[in-house]
Amino acid sequence: MMDSAFSMPCLVASIRSGDDTVCRRPFLIAGFPLFGLLWDNPAMSDSTPALHRHPLTWLLLLALFAGGLYLGWQQFDQPAPPRLSDQVTRLPQPRPITDFELVDHHEQPFTLGRFRDQWSFVFFGYTHCPDVCPTAMLDLKRTVAAVADNGPDVMLPQVVFVSVDPERDTPEQLARFVPYFNPDFIGVTGSQDQLDQLSGQLSSLAMKVPNPDNPDNYLVDHTASILLLNPDGRLEAIFTPPHDPDTMAADYRELARHFKESS
């Protein structure tokens, strides 16, 4: 805390008089006695030039003081950090994504631009998934409903289901699966290389598990996390299973609030 004995009038008096005997206590800026560096520096004795009496020196000190106040105000003016559950991990810096080319279940192009100007929940799965994928999609349906029920102060997120099984998940197949959970949900597919371009940037893993008895009835092991992209098209947070829709909705609202206040 700044020494109460050293006040702004004292500083002004020192400037006007040019006499360092008016006030000799260090004035603290950002925790450092900047004036003390001049007054108490052994190298600056009476036998050396009194640089600290030069008007430019005082102007420099005043500029440092003003800069310290500005930086302190900037810290004070930052929005409160989002209060999040243990279910979500917020990235220290949102991860940028380079453009990609996929197709949605309406057979329309799906590129990075479709992630911009809105929040997006993204889940990597496949339509023949026996349990994890239907459960995650149902959780997302309930999450979006919970966000809507809690008021219009944040935008509703879009939900994008990205296939990890391009062999079987054609746009037609996705059109039978994805809208079942919500007609506004979007199914996305493409070639393996195209899908890898997106999944690799989002650290989503998938591996085909062959079935020797029935080659067409194979499984795919894949990441079960739900990803959240912000309106800049960057990865903002990762929701790890098990997913609780009400908790996800509350976390989403906190993240959206913080993003809006920080923009």
PDB file of C-alpha atoms in Angstrom:
ATOM      1  CA  MET A   1       0.000   0.000   0.000  1.00  0.00           C
ATOM      2  CA  MET A   2       1.249   3.539  -0.738  1.00  0.00           C
ATOM      3  CA  ASP A   3       2.715   5.390   2.273  1.00  0.00           C
ATOM      4  CA  SER A   4       0.085   7.896   3.364  1.00  0.00           C
ATOM      5  CA  ALA A   5       2.848  10.383   4.202  1.00  0.00           C
ATOM      6  CA  PHE A   6       3.646  10.706   0.534  1.00  0.00           C
ATOM      7  CA  SER A   7       0.628  12.226  -1.198  1.00  0.00           C
ATOM      8  CA  MET A   8      -0.030  13.837  -4.535  1.00  0.00           C
ATOM      9  CA  PRO A   9       0.310  17.373  -3.036  1.00  0.00           C
ATOM     10  CA  CYS A  10       3.729  16.346  -1.797  1.00  0.00           C
ATOM     11  CA  LEU A  11       4.636  15.171  -5.304  1.00  0.00           C
ATOM     12  CA  VAL A  12       3.447  18.444  -6.811  1.00  0.00           C
ATOM     13  CA  ALA A  13       5.368  20.444  -4.232  1.00  0.00           C
ATOM     14  CA  SER A  14       8.492  18.509  -5.062  1.00  0.00           C
ATOM     15  CA  ILE A  15       8.068  19.213  -8.755  1.00  0.00           C
ATOM     16  CA  ARG A  16       7.496  22.900  -8.221  1.00  0.00           C
ATOM     17  CA  SER A  17      10.381  23.397  -5.813  1.00  0.00           C
ATOM     18  CA  GLY A  18      12.905  21.202  -7.577  1.00  0.00           C
ATOM     19  CA  ASP A  19      14.114  20.318  -4.091  1.00  0.00           C
ATOM     20  CA  ASP A  20      14.407  16.673  -3.196  1.00  0.00           C
ATOM     21  CA  THR A  21      14.198  17.582   0.515  1.00  0.00           C
ATOM     22  CA  VAL A  22      10.496  18.327   0.248  1.00  0.00           C
ATOM     23  CA  CYS A  23       9.638  14.632   0.189  1.00  0.00           C
ATOM     24  CA  ARG A  24      12.131  11.809   0.298  1.00  0.00           C
ATOM     25  CA  ARG A  25       9.839   8.819   0.788  1.00  0.00           C
ATOM     26  CA  PRO A  26       9.625   6.478  -2.216  1.00  0.00           C
ATOM     27  CA  PHE A  27       6.430   6.620  -4.202  1.00  0.00           C
ATOM     28  CA  LEU A  28       5.199   3.100  -4.997  1.00  0.00           C
ATOM     29  CA  ILE A  29       4.042   2.259  -8.499  1.00  0.00           C
ATOM     30  CA  ALA A  30       3.039  -1.371  -9.097  1.00  0.00           C
ATOM     31  CA  GLY A  31       4.801  -2.264  -5.841  1.00  0.00           C
ATOM     32  CA  PHE A  32       8.187  -0.672  -6.672  1.00  0.00           C
ATOM     33  CA  PRO A  33       9.594   2.518  -5.045  1.00  0.00           C
ATOM     34  CA  LEU A  34      10.355   4.290  -8.292  1.00  0.00           C
ATOM     35  CA  PHE A  35      11.204   7.672  -6.777  1.00  0.00           C
ATOM     36  CA  GLY A  36      13.368   5.911  -4.250  1.00  0.00           C
ATOM     37  CA  LEU A  37      15.453   4.566  -7.099  1.00  0.00           C
ATOM     38  CA  LEU A  38      16.438   8.160  -7.767  1.00  0.00           C
ATOM     39  CA  TRP A  39      16.643   9.612  -4.281  1.00  0.00           C
ATOM     40  CA  ASP A  40      18.314   6.674  -2.555  1.00  0.00           C
ATOM     41  CA  ASN A  41      20.671   5.645  -5.332  1.00  0.00           C
ATOM     42  CA  PRO A  42      24.237   5.943  -3.972  1.00  0.00           C
ATOM     43  CA  ALA A  43      25.442   6.803  -7.448  1.00  0.00           C
ATOM     44  CA  MET A  44      23.374   9.975  -7.348  1.00  0.00           C
ATOM     45  CA  SER A  45      25.051  11.891  -4.528  1.00  0.00           C
ATOM     46  CA  ASP A  46      25.408  15.639  -4.208  1.00  0.00           C
ATOM     47  CA  SER A  47      28.661  15.420  -6.131  1.00  0.00           C
ATOM     48  CA  THR A  48      26.950  14.040  -9.246  1.00  0.00           C
ATOM     49  CA  PRO A  49      24.645  15.902 -11.622  1.00  0.00           C
ATOM     50  CA  ALA A  50      21.157  16.201 -10.131  1.00  0.00           C
ATOM     51  CA  LEU A  51      19.396  14.461 -12.980  1.00  0.00           C
ATOM     52  CA  HIS A  52      16.384  13.867 -10.812  1.00  0.00           C
ATOM     53  CA  ARG A  53      15.787  17.610 -10.698  1.00  0.00           C
ATOM     54  CA  HIS A  54      15.507  17.901 -14.466  1.00  0.00           C
ATOM     55  CA  PRO A  55      11.928  18.552 -15.678  1.00  0.00           C
ATOM     56  CA  LEU A  56      12.164  15.697 -18.170  1.00  0.00           C
ATOM     57  CA  THR A  57      12.886  13.305 -15.322  1.00  0.00           C
ATOM     58  CA  TRP A  58       9.729  14.379 -13.547  1.00  0.00           C
ATOM     59  CA  LEU A  59       7.743  14.032 -16.746  1.00  0.00           C
ATOM     60  CA  LEU A  60       9.073  10.492 -17.111  1.00  0.00           C
ATOM     61  CA  LEU A  61       8.072   9.663 -13.548  1.00  0.00           C
ATOM     62  CA  LEU A  62       4.617  11.087 -14.085  1.00  0.00           C
ATOM     63  CA  ALA A  63       4.278   9.041 -17.270  1.00  0.00           C
ATOM     64  CA  LEU A  64       5.273   5.895 -15.367  1.00  0.00           C
ATOM     65  CA  PHE A  65       2.783   6.746 -12.656  1.00  0.00           C
ATOM     66  CA  ALA A  66      -0.005   7.239 -15.193  1.00  0.00           C
ATOM     67  CA  GLY A  67       0.955   3.992 -16.920  1.00  0.00           C
ATOM     68  CA  GLY A  68       0.779   2.139 -13.619  1.00  0.00           C
ATOM     69  CA  LEU A  69      -2.676   3.519 -12.943  1.00  0.00           C
ATOM     70  CA  TYR A  70      -3.819   2.521 -16.433  1.00  0.00           C
ATOM     71  CA  LEU A  71      -2.524  -1.040 -16.108  1.00  0.00           C
ATOM     72  CA  GLY A  72      -4.139  -1.353 -12.697  1.00  0.00           C
ATOM     73  CA  TRP A  73      -7.461  -0.157 -14.084  1.00  0.00           C
ATOM     74  CA  GLN A  74      -7.212  -2.592 -16.994  1.00  0.00           C
ATOM     75  CA  GLN A  75      -6.794  -5.464 -14.545  1.00  0.00           C
ATOM     76  CA  PHE A  76      -9.688  -4.193 -12.442  1.00  0.00           C
ATOM     77  CA  ASP A  77     -11.915  -3.776 -15.488  1.00  0.00           C
ATOM     78  CA  GLN A  78     -11.572  -7.381 -16.718  1.00  0.00           C
ATOM     79  CA  PRO A  79     -14.758  -9.515 -16.566  1.00  0.00           C
ATOM     80  CA  ALA A  80     -14.981 -12.117 -13.856  1.00  0.00           C
ATOM     81  CA  PRO A  81     -13.712 -15.538 -14.982  1.00  0.00           C
ATOM     82  CA  PRO A  82     -16.422 -18.084 -15.782  1.00  0.00           C
ATOM     83  CA  ARG A  83     -17.517 -20.300 -12.891  1.00  0.00           C
ATOM     84  CA  LEU A  84     -17.350 -23.785 -14.383  1.00  0.00           C
ATOM     85  CA  SER A  85     -17.991 -27.325 -13.220  1.00  0.00           C
ATOM     86  CA  ASP A  86     -15.440 -30.124 -13.166  1.00  0.00           C
ATOM     87  CA  GLN A  87     -17.124 -31.505 -16.280  1.00  0.00           C
ATOM     88  CA  VAL A  88     -15.583 -28.919 -18.602  1.00  0.00           C
ATOM     89  CA  THR A  89     -12.034 -27.840 -19.408  1.00  0.00           C
ATOM     90  CA  ARG A  90     -11.641 -24.333 -20.783  1.00  0.00           C
ATOM     91  CA  LEU A  91      -8.584 -23.787 -22.950  1.00  0.00           C
ATOM     92  CA  PRO A  92      -6.251 -21.019 -21.704  1.00  0.00           C
ATOM     93  CA  GLN A  93      -6.221 -19.700 -25.269  1.00  0.00           C
ATOM     94  CA  PRO A  94      -8.934 -20.743 -27.760  1.00  0.00           C
ATOM     95  CA  ARG A  95      -7.427 -22.958 -30.455  1.00  0.00           C
ATOM     96  CA  PRO A  96      -7.704 -21.663 -34.035  1.00  0.00           C
ATOM     97  CA  ILE A  97      -8.827 -23.997 -36.821  1.00  0.00           C
ATOM     98  CA  THR A  98      -7.781 -23.838 -40.453  1.00  0.00           C
ATOM     99  CA  ASP A  99     -10.391 -24.196 -43.167  1.00  0.00           C
ATOM    100  CA  PHE A 100     -11.685 -27.595 -44.289  1.00  0.00           C
ATOM    101  CA  GLU A 101     -14.204 -28.954 -46.799  1.00  0.00           C
ATOM    102  CA  LEU A 102     -16.964 -31.342 -45.739  1.00  0.00           C
ATOM    103  CA  VAL A 103     -20.621 -31.846 -46.652  1.00  0.00           C
ATOM    104  CA  ASP A 104     -23.678 -31.780 -44.391  1.00  0.00           C
ATOM    105  CA  HIS A 105     -26.669 -34.121 -44.395  1.00  0.00           C
ATOM    106  CA  HIS A 106     -28.457 -31.731 -46.768  1.00  0.00           C
ATOM    107  CA  GLU A 107     -25.545 -32.265 -49.185  1.00  0.00           C
ATOM    108  CA  GLN A 108     -24.490 -28.641 -48.735  1.00  0.00           C
ATOM    109  CA  PRO A 109     -20.844 -27.597 -48.269  1.00  0.00           C
ATOM    110  CA  PHE A 110     -19.725 -27.411 -44.673  1.00  0.00           C
ATOM    111  CA  THR A 111     -16.591 -25.322 -44.103  1.00  0.00           C
ATOM    112  CA  LEU A 112     -15.039 -23.277 -41.317  1.00  0.00           C
ATOM    113  CA  GLY A 113     -17.433 -20.442 -42.060  1.00  0.00           C
ATOM    114  CA  ARG A 114     -20.313 -22.541 -40.700  1.00  0.00           C
ATOM    115  CA  PHE A 115     -18.688 -22.365 -37.260  1.00  0.00           C
ATOM    116  CA  ARG A 116     -18.433 -18.570 -37.248  1.00  0.00           C
ATOM    117  CA  ASP A 117     -20.815 -16.069 -35.629  1.00  0.00           C
ATOM    118  CA  GLN A 118     -22.408 -18.732 -33.422  1.00  0.00           C
ATOM    119  CA  TRP A 119     -21.518 -21.199 -30.704  1.00  0.00           C
ATOM    120  CA  SER A 120     -21.160 -24.833 -31.760  1.00  0.00           C
ATOM    121  CA  PHE A 121     -21.228 -28.083 -29.839  1.00  0.00           C
ATOM    122  CA  VAL A 122     -19.278 -30.629 -31.897  1.00  0.00           C
ATOM    123  CA  PHE A 123     -19.378 -34.393 -31.400  1.00  0.00           C
ATOM    124  CA  PHE A 124     -17.431 -36.967 -33.408  1.00  0.00           C
ATOM    125  CA  GLY A 125     -19.339 -40.234 -33.768  1.00  0.00           C
ATOM    126  CA  TYR A 126     -21.041 -42.579 -36.216  1.00  0.00           C
ATOM    127  CA  THR A 127     -24.590 -43.622 -36.954  1.00  0.00           C
ATOM    128  CA  HIS A 128     -24.023 -47.352 -36.303  1.00  0.00           C
ATOM    129  CA  CYS A 129     -22.673 -46.635 -32.823  1.00  0.00           C
ATOM    130  CA  PRO A 130     -24.507 -48.896 -30.353  1.00  0.00           C
ATOM    131  CA  ASP A 131     -24.463 -46.725 -27.225  1.00  0.00           C
ATOM    132  CA  VAL A 132     -22.065 -43.784 -26.771  1.00  0.00           C
ATOM    133  CA  CYS A 133     -23.229 -41.737 -29.768  1.00  0.00           C
ATOM    134  CA  PRO A 134     -26.996 -41.956 -29.204  1.00  0.00           C
ATOM    135  CA  THR A 135     -26.431 -41.119 -25.542  1.00  0.00           C
ATOM    136  CA  ALA A 136     -24.282 -38.090 -26.381  1.00  0.00           C
ATOM    137  CA  MET A 137     -26.795 -36.838 -28.937  1.00  0.00           C
ATOM    138  CA  LEU A 138     -29.618 -37.189 -26.423  1.00  0.00           C
ATOM    139  CA  ASP A 139     -27.532 -35.273 -23.875  1.00  0.00           C
ATOM    140  CA  LEU A 140     -26.979 -32.521 -26.438  1.00  0.00           C
ATOM    141  CA  LYS A 141     -30.694 -32.374 -27.186  1.00  0.00           C
ATOM    142  CA  ARG A 142     -31.424 -31.878 -23.489  1.00  0.00           C
ATOM    143  CA  THR A 143     -28.582 -29.385 -23.089  1.00  0.00           C
ATOM    144  CA  VAL A 144     -29.882 -27.141 -25.861  1.00  0.00           C
ATOM    145  CA  ALA A 145     -33.386 -27.369 -24.378  1.00  0.00           C
ATOM    146  CA  ALA A 146     -32.027 -26.373 -20.957  1.00  0.00           C
ATOM    147  CA  VAL A 147     -30.218 -23.377 -22.460  1.00  0.00           C
ATOM    148  CA  ALA A 148     -33.447 -22.273 -24.155  1.00  0.00           C
ATOM    149  CA  ASP A 149     -35.483 -22.719 -20.960  1.00  0.00           C
ATOM    150  CA  ASN A 150     -33.177 -20.429 -18.968  1.00  0.00           C
ATOM    151  CA  GLY A 151     -33.826 -17.331 -21.052  1.00  0.00           C
ATOM    152  CA  PRO A 152     -32.719 -15.593 -24.252  1.00  0.00           C
ATOM    153  CA  ASP A 153     -29.701 -13.721 -22.832  1.00  0.00           C
ATOM    154  CA  VAL A 154     -27.295 -16.048 -24.681  1.00  0.00           C
ATOM    155  CA  MET A 155     -27.592 -17.400 -28.218  1.00  0.00           C
ATOM    156  CA  LEU A 156     -28.637 -21.001 -28.712  1.00  0.00           C
ATOM    157  CA  PRO A 157     -25.709 -23.164 -29.808  1.00  0.00           C
ATOM    158  CA  GLN A 158     -25.794 -25.240 -32.964  1.00  0.00           C
ATOM    159  CA  VAL A 159     -24.967 -28.941 -32.696  1.00  0.00           C
ATOM    160  CA  VAL A 160     -22.730 -30.579 -35.303  1.00  0.00           C
ATOM    161  CA  PHE A 161     -22.350 -34.358 -35.509  1.00  0.00           C
ATOM    162  CA  VAL A 162     -19.141 -35.182 -37.405  1.00  0.00           C
ATOM    163  CA  SER A 163     -18.902 -38.752 -38.704  1.00  0.00           C
ATOM    164  CA  VAL A 164     -15.872 -40.933 -37.982  1.00  0.00           C
ATOM    165  CA  ASP A 165     -17.230 -43.610 -40.335  1.00  0.00           C
ATOM    166  CA  PRO A 166     -17.236 -42.184 -43.870  1.00  0.00           C
ATOM    167  CA  GLU A 167     -17.690 -45.647 -45.420  1.00  0.00           C
ATOM    168  CA  ARG A 168     -21.223 -46.011 -44.073  1.00  0.00           C
ATOM    169  CA  ASP A 169     -22.196 -42.470 -43.050  1.00  0.00           C
ATOM    170  CA  THR A 170     -23.346 -40.949 -46.314  1.00  0.00           C
ATOM    171  CA  PRO A 171     -25.350 -37.705 -46.262  1.00  0.00           C
ATOM    172  CA  GLU A 172     -28.490 -39.819 -46.701  1.00  0.00           C
ATOM    173  CA  GLN A 173     -27.603 -41.981 -43.699  1.00  0.00           C
ATOM    174  CA  LEU A 174     -26.868 -38.933 -41.572  1.00  0.00           C
ATOM    175  CA  ALA A 175     -30.207 -37.427 -42.632  1.00  0.00           C
ATOM    176  CA  ARG A 176     -31.954 -40.455 -41.131  1.00  0.00           C
ATOM    177  CA  PHE A 177     -29.997 -40.327 -37.885  1.00  0.00           C
ATOM    178  CA  VAL A 178     -29.182 -36.755 -36.832  1.00  0.00           C
ATOM    179  CA  PRO A 179     -32.585 -34.991 -37.177  1.00  0.00           C
ATOM    180  CA  TYR A 180     -34.155 -37.730 -35.044  1.00  0.00           C
ATOM    181  CA  PHE A 181     -32.686 -35.981 -31.992  1.00  0.00           C
ATOM    182  CA  ASN A 182     -33.382 -32.428 -33.159  1.00  0.00           C
ATOM    183  CA  PRO A 183     -34.325 -31.188 -36.640  1.00  0.00           C
ATOM    184  CA  ASP A 184     -31.846 -28.314 -36.258  1.00  0.00           C
ATOM    185  CA  PHE A 185     -28.867 -30.579 -35.576  1.00  0.00           C
ATOM    186  CA  ILE A 186     -26.369 -30.914 -38.427  1.00  0.00           C
ATOM    187  CA  GLY A 187     -24.704 -34.112 -39.627  1.00  0.00           C
ATOM    188  CA  VAL A 188     -21.372 -33.779 -41.433  1.00  0.00           C
ATOM    189  CA  THR A 189     -19.288 -36.241 -43.437  1.00  0.00           C
ATOM    190  CA  GLY A 190     -16.653 -36.404 -46.169  1.00  0.00           C
ATOM    191  CA  SER A 191     -13.731 -38.515 -47.292  1.00  0.00           C
ATOM    192  CA  GLN A 192     -11.408 -39.965 -44.683  1.00  0.00           C
ATOM    193  CA  ASP A 193      -8.730 -37.413 -45.530  1.00  0.00           C
ATOM    194  CA  GLN A 194     -11.200 -34.549 -45.275  1.00  0.00           C
ATOM    195  CA  LEU A 195     -12.491 -35.745 -41.912  1.00  0.00           C
ATOM    196  CA  ASP A 196      -8.956 -36.255 -40.622  1.00  0.00           C
ATOM    197  CA  GLN A 197      -8.163 -32.640 -41.473  1.00  0.00           C
ATOM    198  CA  LEU A 198     -10.812 -31.454 -39.014  1.00  0.00           C
ATOM    199  CA  SER A 199     -10.535 -34.161 -36.353  1.00  0.00           C
ATOM    200  CA  GLY A 200      -6.767 -33.747 -36.151  1.00  0.00           C
ATOM    201  CA  GLN A 201      -7.103 -30.042 -35.367  1.00  0.00           C
ATOM    202  CA  LEU A 202      -9.583 -30.811 -32.595  1.00  0.00           C
ATOM    203  CA  SER A 203      -7.554 -33.716 -31.140  1.00  0.00           C
ATOM    204  CA  SER A 204     -10.389 -36.164 -31.780  1.00  0.00           C
ATOM    205  CA  LEU A 205      -9.268 -39.765 -32.281  1.00  0.00           C
ATOM    206  CA  ALA A 206     -11.021 -42.671 -34.005  1.00  0.00           C
ATOM    207  CA  MET A 207      -9.999 -46.205 -34.946  1.00  0.00           C
ATOM    208  CA  LYS A 208     -11.923 -48.823 -36.889  1.00  0.00           C
ATOM    209  CA  VAL A 209     -12.322 -52.171 -35.112  1.00  0.00           C
ATOM    210  CA  PRO A 210     -12.702 -54.930 -37.754  1.00  0.00           C
ATOM    211  CA  ASN A 211     -15.252 -57.705 -37.315  1.00  0.00           C
ATOM    212  CA  PRO A 212     -13.890 -60.929 -38.889  1.00  0.00           C
ATOM    213  CA  ASP A 213     -17.301 -62.626 -38.718  1.00  0.00           C
ATOM    214  CA  ASN A 214     -19.145 -59.772 -40.400  1.00  0.00           C
ATOM    215  CA  PRO A 215     -16.851 -57.233 -42.118  1.00  0.00           C
ATOM    216  CA  ASP A 216     -19.709 -54.805 -42.758  1.00  0.00           C
ATOM    217  CA  ASN A 217     -20.745 -54.745 -39.099  1.00  0.00           C
ATOM    218  CA  TYR A 218     -17.634 -53.231 -37.549  1.00  0.00           C
ATOM    219  CA  LEU A 219     -17.286 -50.839 -34.641  1.00  0.00           C
ATOM    220  CA  VAL A 220     -15.308 -47.609 -34.378  1.00  0.00           C
ATOM    221  CA  ASP A 221     -13.537 -46.632 -31.174  1.00  0.00           C
ATOM    222  CA  HIS A 222     -13.583 -42.851 -30.849  1.00  0.00           C
ATOM    223  CA  THR A 223     -13.286 -39.919 -28.495  1.00  0.00           C
ATOM    224  CA  ALA A 224     -16.457 -39.418 -26.463  1.00  0.00           C
ATOM    225  CA  SER A 225     -15.887 -35.795 -25.449  1.00  0.00           C
ATOM    226  CA  ILE A 226     -18.110 -32.969 -26.660  1.00  0.00           C
ATOM    227  CA  LEU A 227     -16.268 -29.927 -27.979  1.00  0.00           C
ATOM    228  CA  LEU A 228     -17.394 -26.308 -27.830  1.00  0.00           C
ATOM    229  CA  LEU A 229     -16.329 -23.832 -30.516  1.00  0.00           C
ATOM    230  CA  ASN A 230     -16.791 -20.107 -29.954  1.00  0.00           C
ATOM    231  CA  PRO A 231     -18.239 -17.634 -32.497  1.00  0.00           C
ATOM    232  CA  ASP A 232     -14.735 -16.960 -33.809  1.00  0.00           C
ATOM    233  CA  GLY A 233     -14.591 -20.583 -34.980  1.00  0.00           C
ATOM    234  CA  ARG A 234     -12.029 -21.532 -32.317  1.00  0.00           C
ATOM    235  CA  LEU A 235     -12.019 -24.402 -29.858  1.00  0.00           C
ATOM    236  CA  GLU A 236     -13.073 -22.874 -26.530  1.00  0.00           C
ATOM    237  CA  ALA A 237     -13.736 -25.812 -24.204  1.00  0.00           C
ATOM    238  CA  ILE A 238     -13.984 -29.602 -23.904  1.00  0.00           C
ATOM    239  CA  PHE A 239     -16.769 -31.421 -22.051  1.00  0.00           C
ATOM    240  CA  THR A 240     -15.711 -34.851 -20.828  1.00  0.00           C
ATOM    241  CA  PRO A 241     -18.168 -37.682 -20.143  1.00  0.00           C
ATOM    242  CA  PRO A 242     -20.359 -38.472 -18.361  1.00  0.00           C
ATOM    243  CA  HIS A 243     -22.372 -35.497 -19.562  1.00  0.00           C
ATOM    244  CA  ASP A 244     -25.081 -33.951 -17.429  1.00  0.00           C
ATOM    245  CA  PRO A 245     -27.306 -31.729 -19.613  1.00  0.00           C
ATOM    246  CA  ASP A 246     -28.204 -29.219 -16.893  1.00  0.00           C
ATOM    247  CA  THR A 247     -24.556 -28.832 -15.891  1.00  0.00           C
ATOM    248  CA  MET A 248     -23.487 -28.492 -19.521  1.00  0.00           C
ATOM    249  CA  ALA A 249     -26.129 -25.812 -20.066  1.00  0.00           C
ATOM    250  CA  ALA A 250     -24.942 -23.852 -17.018  1.00  0.00           C
ATOM    251  CA  ASP A 251     -21.307 -24.124 -18.120  1.00  0.00           C
ATOM    252  CA  TYR A 252     -22.209 -23.047 -21.638  1.00  0.00           C
ATOM    253  CA  ARG A 253     -24.029 -19.969 -20.376  1.00  0.00           C
ATOM    254  CA  GLU A 254     -21.005 -19.013 -18.252  1.00  0.00           C
ATOM    255  CA  LEU A 255     -18.629 -19.417 -21.190  1.00  0.00           C
ATOM    256  CA  ALA A 256     -20.911 -17.461 -23.514  1.00  0.00           C
ATOM    257  CA  ARG A 257     -21.311 -14.684 -20.927  1.00  0.00           C
ATOM    258  CA  HIS A 258     -17.561 -14.371 -20.405  1.00  0.00           C
ATOM    259  CA  PHE A 259     -16.888 -14.372 -24.161  1.00  0.00           C
ATOM    260  CA  LYS A 260     -19.456 -11.619 -24.722  1.00  0.00           C
ATOM    261  CA  GLU A 261     -18.114  -9.453 -21.885  1.00  0.00           C
ATOM    262  CA  SER A 262     -14.542  -9.912 -23.099  1.00  0.00           C
ATOM    263  CA  SER A 263     -15.311  -9.001 -26.713  1.00  0.00           C
TER     264      SER A 263
END
